[in-house]
Coordinates of C-alpha atoms in Angstrom, one line a residue:
M1 CA 108.7 95.8 119.0
K2 CA 108.6 98.8 116.6
E3 CA 112.3 99.7 116.8
F4 CA 113.0 96.3 115.0
V5 CA 111.0 97.2 111.9
V6 CA 113.2 99.3 109.4
I7 CA 110.8 101.3 107.4
H8 CA 113.1 101.9 104.6
D9 CA 112.8 98.3 103.7
F10 CA 109.2 99.0 102.8
L11 CA 109.6 102.3 100.8
V12 CA 109.1 102.3 97.1
T13 CA 110.4 104.3 94.1
E14 CA 108.8 105.3 90.7
A15 CA 110.3 102.3 89.1
I16 CA 108.6 99.8 91.6
V17 CA 105.1 101.3 91.5
G18 CA 104.7 100.5 87.7
D19 CA 102.9 102.6 85.0
W20 CA 100.5 105.2 86.3
D21 CA 100.4 107.3 83.1
G22 CA 103.0 109.8 84.2
Q23 CA 101.9 109.7 87.8
E24 CA 104.6 107.4 89.2
E25 CA 106.3 109.8 91.4
L26 CA 103.1 110.9 93.0
V27 CA 102.0 107.3 93.5
A28 CA 105.3 106.4 95.1
E29 CA 105.1 109.5 97.4
R30 CA 101.5 108.4 98.4
I31 CA 102.4 104.8 99.2
N32 CA 105.5 106.0 101.1
E33 CA 103.3 108.2 103.1
I34 CA 100.9 105.5 103.9
Y35 CA 103.8 103.4 105.3
H36 CA 105.2 106.3 107.2
T37 CA 101.9 107.1 108.8
L38 CA 101.1 103.6 109.7
Y39 CA 104.5 103.2 111.2
D40 CA 104.2 106.4 113.1
L41 CA 100.9 105.6 114.4
A42 CA 101.7 102.1 115.6
E43 CA 102.3 101.8 119.3
E44 CA 106.0 101.4 120.5
D45 CA 105.4 98.0 121.9
I46 CA 103.7 96.5 118.9
E47 CA 104.8 93.2 118.1
T48 CA 107.5 93.1 115.3
E49 CA 105.6 90.6 113.2
V50 CA 102.3 92.2 113.5
L51 CA 103.7 95.6 112.3
M52 CA 105.4 94.0 109.4
A53 CA 102.1 92.2 108.5
L54 CA 100.3 95.5 108.7
L55 CA 102.8 97.2 106.6
A56 CA 102.7 94.5 104.0
L57 CA 98.9 95.3 103.8
V58 CA 99.8 98.7 102.3
W59 CA 101.0 97.4 99.0
D60 CA 98.4 94.8 98.8
T61 CA 95.5 97.1 99.5
W62 CA 96.7 100.4 97.6
I63 CA 98.8 99.5 94.5
G64 CA 95.8 98.6 92.3
Q65 CA 93.7 101.6 93.6
E66 CA 93.0 104.1 90.9
S67 CA 92.4 106.8 93.4
L68 CA 95.8 106.5 94.7
P69 CA 97.3 109.5 93.3
D70 CA 94.5 111.7 94.5
I71 CA 94.2 110.3 98.1
E72 CA 94.6 113.2 100.7
S73 CA 96.8 112.9 103.9
E74 CA 93.7 112.9 106.0
D75 CA 92.3 110.0 104.3
I76 CA 95.5 108.2 104.7
Y77 CA 95.6 108.9 108.4
D78 CA 92.1 107.7 108.7
W79 CA 93.0 104.4 106.9
C80 CA 96.0 103.8 109.0
R81 CA 94.2 104.3 112.2
H82 CA 91.5 102.2 110.9
I83 CA 93.9 99.4 110.3
L84 CA 95.7 99.6 113.6
D85 CA 92.3 99.8 115.4
N86 CA 91.0 96.7 113.7
R87 CA 94.1 94.9 113.1
E88 CA 92.8 91.5 114.2
Q89 CA 90.2 91.7 111.5
H90 CA 92.6 92.6 108.9
L91 CA 95.5 90.1 109.9
Y92 CA 93.5 86.9 110.9
Q93 CA 90.9 86.7 108.2
E94 CA 90.2 83.2 106.9

């Protein structure tokens, strides 16, 4: 259940994202926007473990992407919607 996941446990700061050539604040904002968007879009009755696993994908997927500082909110929304709609593909890969 969604209410058992504390989104603030996932949020990052400039210090956590590492060196982004002076764009650390922007990168932290983008990562946190992705976390919030994914959480907000998730259905209320999503299994806690599933939501936590999907949120873990955010860091694994995005922290190494050079395009992260430039990503738009619309693209973040689209990615989050895709992850939720295709969660089986992303969570249960072998």
